CSV table of C-alpha atoms in Angstrom, one decimal:
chain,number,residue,atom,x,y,z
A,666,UNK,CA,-3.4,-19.3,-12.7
A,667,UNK,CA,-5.0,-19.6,-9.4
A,668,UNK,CA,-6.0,-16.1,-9.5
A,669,UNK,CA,-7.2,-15.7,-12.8
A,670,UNK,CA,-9.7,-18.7,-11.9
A,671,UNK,CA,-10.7,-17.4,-9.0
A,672,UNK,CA,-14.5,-15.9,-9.2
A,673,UNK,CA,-13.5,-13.1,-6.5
A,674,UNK,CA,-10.6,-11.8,-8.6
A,675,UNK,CA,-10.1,-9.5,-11.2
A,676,UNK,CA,-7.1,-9.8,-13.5
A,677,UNK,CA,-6.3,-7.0,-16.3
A,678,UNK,CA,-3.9,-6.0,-18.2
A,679,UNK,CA,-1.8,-2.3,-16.7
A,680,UNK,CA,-2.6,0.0,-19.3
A,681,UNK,CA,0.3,1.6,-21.2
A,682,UNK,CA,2.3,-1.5,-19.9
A,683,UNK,CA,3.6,-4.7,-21.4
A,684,UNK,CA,3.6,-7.9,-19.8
A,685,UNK,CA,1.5,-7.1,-16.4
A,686,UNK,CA,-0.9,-7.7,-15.3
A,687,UNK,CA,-3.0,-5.5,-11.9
A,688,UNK,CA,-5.4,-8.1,-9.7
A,689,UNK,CA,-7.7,-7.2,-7.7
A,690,UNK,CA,-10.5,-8.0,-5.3
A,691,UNK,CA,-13.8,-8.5,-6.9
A,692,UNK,CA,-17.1,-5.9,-5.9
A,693,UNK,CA,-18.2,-9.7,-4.9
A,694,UNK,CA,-15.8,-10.9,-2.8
A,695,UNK,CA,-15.8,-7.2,-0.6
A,696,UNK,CA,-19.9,-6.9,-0.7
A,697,UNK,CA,-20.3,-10.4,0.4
A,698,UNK,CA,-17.1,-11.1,2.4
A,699,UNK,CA,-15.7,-13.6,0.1
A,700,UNK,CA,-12.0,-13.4,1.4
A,701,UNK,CA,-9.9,-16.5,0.7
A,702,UNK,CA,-6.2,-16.7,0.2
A,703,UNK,CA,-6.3,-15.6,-3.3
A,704,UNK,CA,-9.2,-12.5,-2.6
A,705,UNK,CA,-7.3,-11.1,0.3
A,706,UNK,CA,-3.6,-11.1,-1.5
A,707,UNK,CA,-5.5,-9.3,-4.7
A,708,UNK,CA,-5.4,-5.7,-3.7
A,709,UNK,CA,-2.9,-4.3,-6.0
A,710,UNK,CA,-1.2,-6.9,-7.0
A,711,UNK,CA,0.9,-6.6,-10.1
A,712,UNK,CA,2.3,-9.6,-11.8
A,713,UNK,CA,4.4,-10.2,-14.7
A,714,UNK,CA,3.3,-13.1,-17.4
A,715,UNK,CA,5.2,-15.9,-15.3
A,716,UNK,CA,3.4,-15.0,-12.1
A,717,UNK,CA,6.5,-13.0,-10.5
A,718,UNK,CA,5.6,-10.4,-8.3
A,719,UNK,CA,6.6,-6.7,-10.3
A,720,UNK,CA,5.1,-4.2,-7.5
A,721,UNK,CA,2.4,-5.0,-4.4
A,722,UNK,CA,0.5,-3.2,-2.2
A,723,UNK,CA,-1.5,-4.4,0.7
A,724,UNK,CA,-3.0,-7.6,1.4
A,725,UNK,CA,-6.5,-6.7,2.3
A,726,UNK,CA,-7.2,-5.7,5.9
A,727,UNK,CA,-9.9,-5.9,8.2
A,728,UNK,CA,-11.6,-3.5,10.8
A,729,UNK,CA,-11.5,-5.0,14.5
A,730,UNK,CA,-15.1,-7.4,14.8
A,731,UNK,CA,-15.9,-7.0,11.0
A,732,UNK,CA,-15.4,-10.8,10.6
A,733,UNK,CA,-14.9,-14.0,13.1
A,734,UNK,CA,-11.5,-13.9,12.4
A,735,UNK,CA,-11.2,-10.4,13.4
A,736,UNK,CA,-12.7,-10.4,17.1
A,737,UNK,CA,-10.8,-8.1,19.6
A,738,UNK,CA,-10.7,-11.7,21.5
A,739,UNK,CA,-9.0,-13.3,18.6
A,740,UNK,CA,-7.1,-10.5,17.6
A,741,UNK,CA,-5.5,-10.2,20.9
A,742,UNK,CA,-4.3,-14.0,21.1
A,743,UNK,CA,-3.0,-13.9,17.8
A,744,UNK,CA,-0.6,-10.5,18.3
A,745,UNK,CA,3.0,-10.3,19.2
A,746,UNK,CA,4.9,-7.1,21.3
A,747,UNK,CA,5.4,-4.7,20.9
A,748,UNK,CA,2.6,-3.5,18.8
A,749,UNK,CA,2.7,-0.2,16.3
A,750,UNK,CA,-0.6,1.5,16.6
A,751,UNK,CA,-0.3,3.8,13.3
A,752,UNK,CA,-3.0,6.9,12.3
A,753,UNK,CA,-4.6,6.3,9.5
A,754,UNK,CA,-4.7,9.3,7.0
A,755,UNK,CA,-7.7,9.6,4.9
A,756,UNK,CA,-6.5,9.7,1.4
A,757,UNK,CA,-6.2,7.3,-1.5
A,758,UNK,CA,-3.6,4.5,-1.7
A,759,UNK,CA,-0.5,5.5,-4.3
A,760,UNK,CA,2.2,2.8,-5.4
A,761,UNK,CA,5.2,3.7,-6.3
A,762,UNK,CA,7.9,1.5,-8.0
A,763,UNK,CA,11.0,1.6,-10.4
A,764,UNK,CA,11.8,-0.7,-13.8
A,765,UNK,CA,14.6,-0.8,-15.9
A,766,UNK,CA,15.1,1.2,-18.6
A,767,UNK,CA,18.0,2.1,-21.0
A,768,UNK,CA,16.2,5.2,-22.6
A,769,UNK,CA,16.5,7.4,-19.8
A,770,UNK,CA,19.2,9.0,-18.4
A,771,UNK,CA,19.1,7.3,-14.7
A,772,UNK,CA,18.6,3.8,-16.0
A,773,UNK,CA,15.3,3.5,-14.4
A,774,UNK,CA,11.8,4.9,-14.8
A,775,UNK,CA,9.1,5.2,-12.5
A,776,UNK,CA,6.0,3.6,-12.1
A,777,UNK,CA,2.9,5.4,-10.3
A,778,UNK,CA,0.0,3.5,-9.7
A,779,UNK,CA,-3.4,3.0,-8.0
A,780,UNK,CA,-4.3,-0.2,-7.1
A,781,UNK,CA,-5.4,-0.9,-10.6
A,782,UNK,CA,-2.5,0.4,-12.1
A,783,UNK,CA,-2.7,3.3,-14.6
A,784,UNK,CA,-5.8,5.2,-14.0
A,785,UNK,CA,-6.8,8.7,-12.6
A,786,UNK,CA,-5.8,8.0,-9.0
A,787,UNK,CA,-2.6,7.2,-10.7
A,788,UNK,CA,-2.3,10.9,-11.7
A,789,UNK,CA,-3.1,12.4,-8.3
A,790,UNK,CA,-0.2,10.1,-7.3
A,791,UNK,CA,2.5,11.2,-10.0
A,792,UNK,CA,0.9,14.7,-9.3
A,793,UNK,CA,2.0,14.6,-5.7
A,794,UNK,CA,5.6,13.1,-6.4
A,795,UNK,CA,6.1,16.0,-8.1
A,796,UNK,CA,5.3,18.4,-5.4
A,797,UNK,CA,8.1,16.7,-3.0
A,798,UNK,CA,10.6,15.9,-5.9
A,799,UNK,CA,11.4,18.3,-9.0
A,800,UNK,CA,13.6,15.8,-10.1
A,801,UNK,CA,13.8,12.5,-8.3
A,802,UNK,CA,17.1,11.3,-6.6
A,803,UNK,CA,19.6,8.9,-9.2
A,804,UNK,CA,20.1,7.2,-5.4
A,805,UNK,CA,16.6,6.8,-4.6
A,806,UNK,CA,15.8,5.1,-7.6
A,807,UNK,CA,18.6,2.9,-7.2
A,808,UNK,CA,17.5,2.3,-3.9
A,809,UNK,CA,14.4,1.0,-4.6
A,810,UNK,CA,15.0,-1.0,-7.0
A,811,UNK,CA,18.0,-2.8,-5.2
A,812,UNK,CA,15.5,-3.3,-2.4
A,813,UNK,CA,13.4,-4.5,-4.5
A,814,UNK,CA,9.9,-2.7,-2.8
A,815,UNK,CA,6.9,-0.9,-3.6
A,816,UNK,CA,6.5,2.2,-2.0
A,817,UNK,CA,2.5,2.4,-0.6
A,818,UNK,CA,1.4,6.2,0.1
A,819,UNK,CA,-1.8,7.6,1.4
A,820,UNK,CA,-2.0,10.5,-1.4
A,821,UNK,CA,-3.8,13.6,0.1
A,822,UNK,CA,-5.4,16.0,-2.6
A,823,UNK,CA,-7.8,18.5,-1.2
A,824,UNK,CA,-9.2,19.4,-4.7
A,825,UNK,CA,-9.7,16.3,-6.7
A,826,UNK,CA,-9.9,13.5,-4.1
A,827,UNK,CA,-12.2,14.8,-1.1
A,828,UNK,CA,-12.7,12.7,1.7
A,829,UNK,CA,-14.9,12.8,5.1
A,830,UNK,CA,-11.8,14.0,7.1
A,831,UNK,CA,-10.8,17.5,5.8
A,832,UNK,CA,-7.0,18.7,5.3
A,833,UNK,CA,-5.8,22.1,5.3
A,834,UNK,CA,-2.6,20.9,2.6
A,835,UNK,CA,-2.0,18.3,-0.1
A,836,UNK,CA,0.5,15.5,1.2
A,837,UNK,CA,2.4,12.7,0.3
A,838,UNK,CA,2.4,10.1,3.3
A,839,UNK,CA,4.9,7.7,3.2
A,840,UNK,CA,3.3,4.2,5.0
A,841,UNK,CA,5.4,1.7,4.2
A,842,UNK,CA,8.0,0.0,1.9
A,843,UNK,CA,6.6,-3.5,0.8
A,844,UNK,CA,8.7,-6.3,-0.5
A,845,UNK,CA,7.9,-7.0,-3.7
A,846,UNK,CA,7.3,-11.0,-3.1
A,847,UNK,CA,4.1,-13.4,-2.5
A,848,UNK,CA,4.0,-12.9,0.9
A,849,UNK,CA,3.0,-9.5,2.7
A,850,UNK,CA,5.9,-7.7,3.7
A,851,UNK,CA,7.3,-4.8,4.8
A,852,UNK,CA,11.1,-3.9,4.9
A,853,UNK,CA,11.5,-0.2,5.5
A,854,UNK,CA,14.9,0.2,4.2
A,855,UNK,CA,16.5,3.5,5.8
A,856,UNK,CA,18.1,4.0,2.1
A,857,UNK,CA,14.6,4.7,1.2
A,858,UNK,CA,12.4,5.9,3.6
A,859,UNK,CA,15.3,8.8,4.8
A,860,UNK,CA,13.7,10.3,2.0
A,861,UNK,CA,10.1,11.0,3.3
A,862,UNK,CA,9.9,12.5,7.1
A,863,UNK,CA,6.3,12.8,6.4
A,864,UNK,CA,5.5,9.8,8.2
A,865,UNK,CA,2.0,8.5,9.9
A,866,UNK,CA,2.3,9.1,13.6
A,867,UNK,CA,2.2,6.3,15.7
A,868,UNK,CA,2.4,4.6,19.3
A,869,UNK,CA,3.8,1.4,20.6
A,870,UNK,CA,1.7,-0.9,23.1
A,871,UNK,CA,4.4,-2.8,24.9
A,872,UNK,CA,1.4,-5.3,26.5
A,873,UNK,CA,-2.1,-5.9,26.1
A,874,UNK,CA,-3.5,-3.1,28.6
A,875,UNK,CA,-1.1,-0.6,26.6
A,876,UNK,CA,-3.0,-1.6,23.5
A,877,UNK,CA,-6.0,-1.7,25.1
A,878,UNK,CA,-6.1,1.9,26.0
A,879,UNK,CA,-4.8,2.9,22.4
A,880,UNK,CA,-7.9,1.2,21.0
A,881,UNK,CA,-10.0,3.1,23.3
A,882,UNK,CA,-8.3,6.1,22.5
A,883,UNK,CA,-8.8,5.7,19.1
A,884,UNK,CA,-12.8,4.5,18.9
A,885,UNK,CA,-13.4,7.9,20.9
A,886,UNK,CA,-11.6,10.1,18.6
């Protein structure tokens, strides 16, 4: 209820889905910076009719100085170590997730998402499934949904979905497992992710200096 009456969110019906329900930031609240607890959890967000959480991506993030909260100065009093400096690829996000049901042969059937559910990011994300998986594992499935996560990918598609940074190869980049809950989270469970060794490179600042240097590093890239 709270986010359906919030001005800065957007809640629709999945199509092709019964009983959920994709939310999502508002052009509003991203054009005017109108984050509040409700805005900023709204990035993919899919919800069954009681409010339960049925697959998540993101909460929305933040560029380092884009807002007051987000000051190097701040940032860097609020942050814990070791810190995981990850690349970010330059793709679109894909959610994957499992439900229930009886009609197929594995007991489950998969869901592929953009952040608004099905649409034609969707397909680019099914689409690239299917080029790491011809037919997907009885034990992945089950994995995922005994975890109980969303899978979040960047989707790389050098023919449909062009971005500023070129690629020489379509991928499928496993970022993170999220748990499928209010809260932000991620779990990583081994049982899944020993699935995708395509995974965004990263470093680990083990104090402030360390991370220091990787944000350097990074802006001059």
């Amino acid at each position: 209820e709270n986010l359906v009456n919030n001005p800065t969110v957007r809640v629709e019906p999945v199509q092709a889905e019964e009983n959920l329900f994709a939310c999502n930031f508002t052009r509003n609240a991203s054009s005017r910076g109108n984050w509040d607890e409700y805005s900023s959890m709204a990035r993919g967000l899919f919800l069954d009719p009681q409010g339960q959480v049925v697959m998540r991506g993101f909460d929305k993030f933040f560029n380092i100085g884009e807002n007051a909260e987000t000051t190097l100065e701040k940032v860097l009093q609020r942050v814990e170590y070791p810190v995981r400096v990850e690349r970010k690829e330059n793709g679109c996000l894909g959610l994957v997730g499992v439900a229930k049901d009886t009609t197929t042969k594995s007991g489950y059937r998969l869901r592929f998402f953009s952040k608004s559910g099905n649409t034609d990011y969707s397909k680019l994300v099914k689409k690239a499934w299917a080029r790491v998986f011809s037919v997907t594992p009885a034990d992945l499935l089950d994995s995922i949904y005994k975890e109980n996560v969303t899978l979040a990918f960047e989707v790389i598609d050098t023919e449909n979905d062009k971005h500023i940074i070129p690629y020489k190869e379509d991928r499928l980049v496993l970022l993170h497992c999220i748990a499928n809950t209010q809260t932000f989270q991620i779990t990583d469970p081994e049982s899944v992710t020993r699935f995708f060794p395509d995974r965004p490179t990263y470093k680990v600042a083990q104090n402030e200096q360390q991370l220091l240097d990787l944000l350097a590093e990074a802006k001059s890239s």
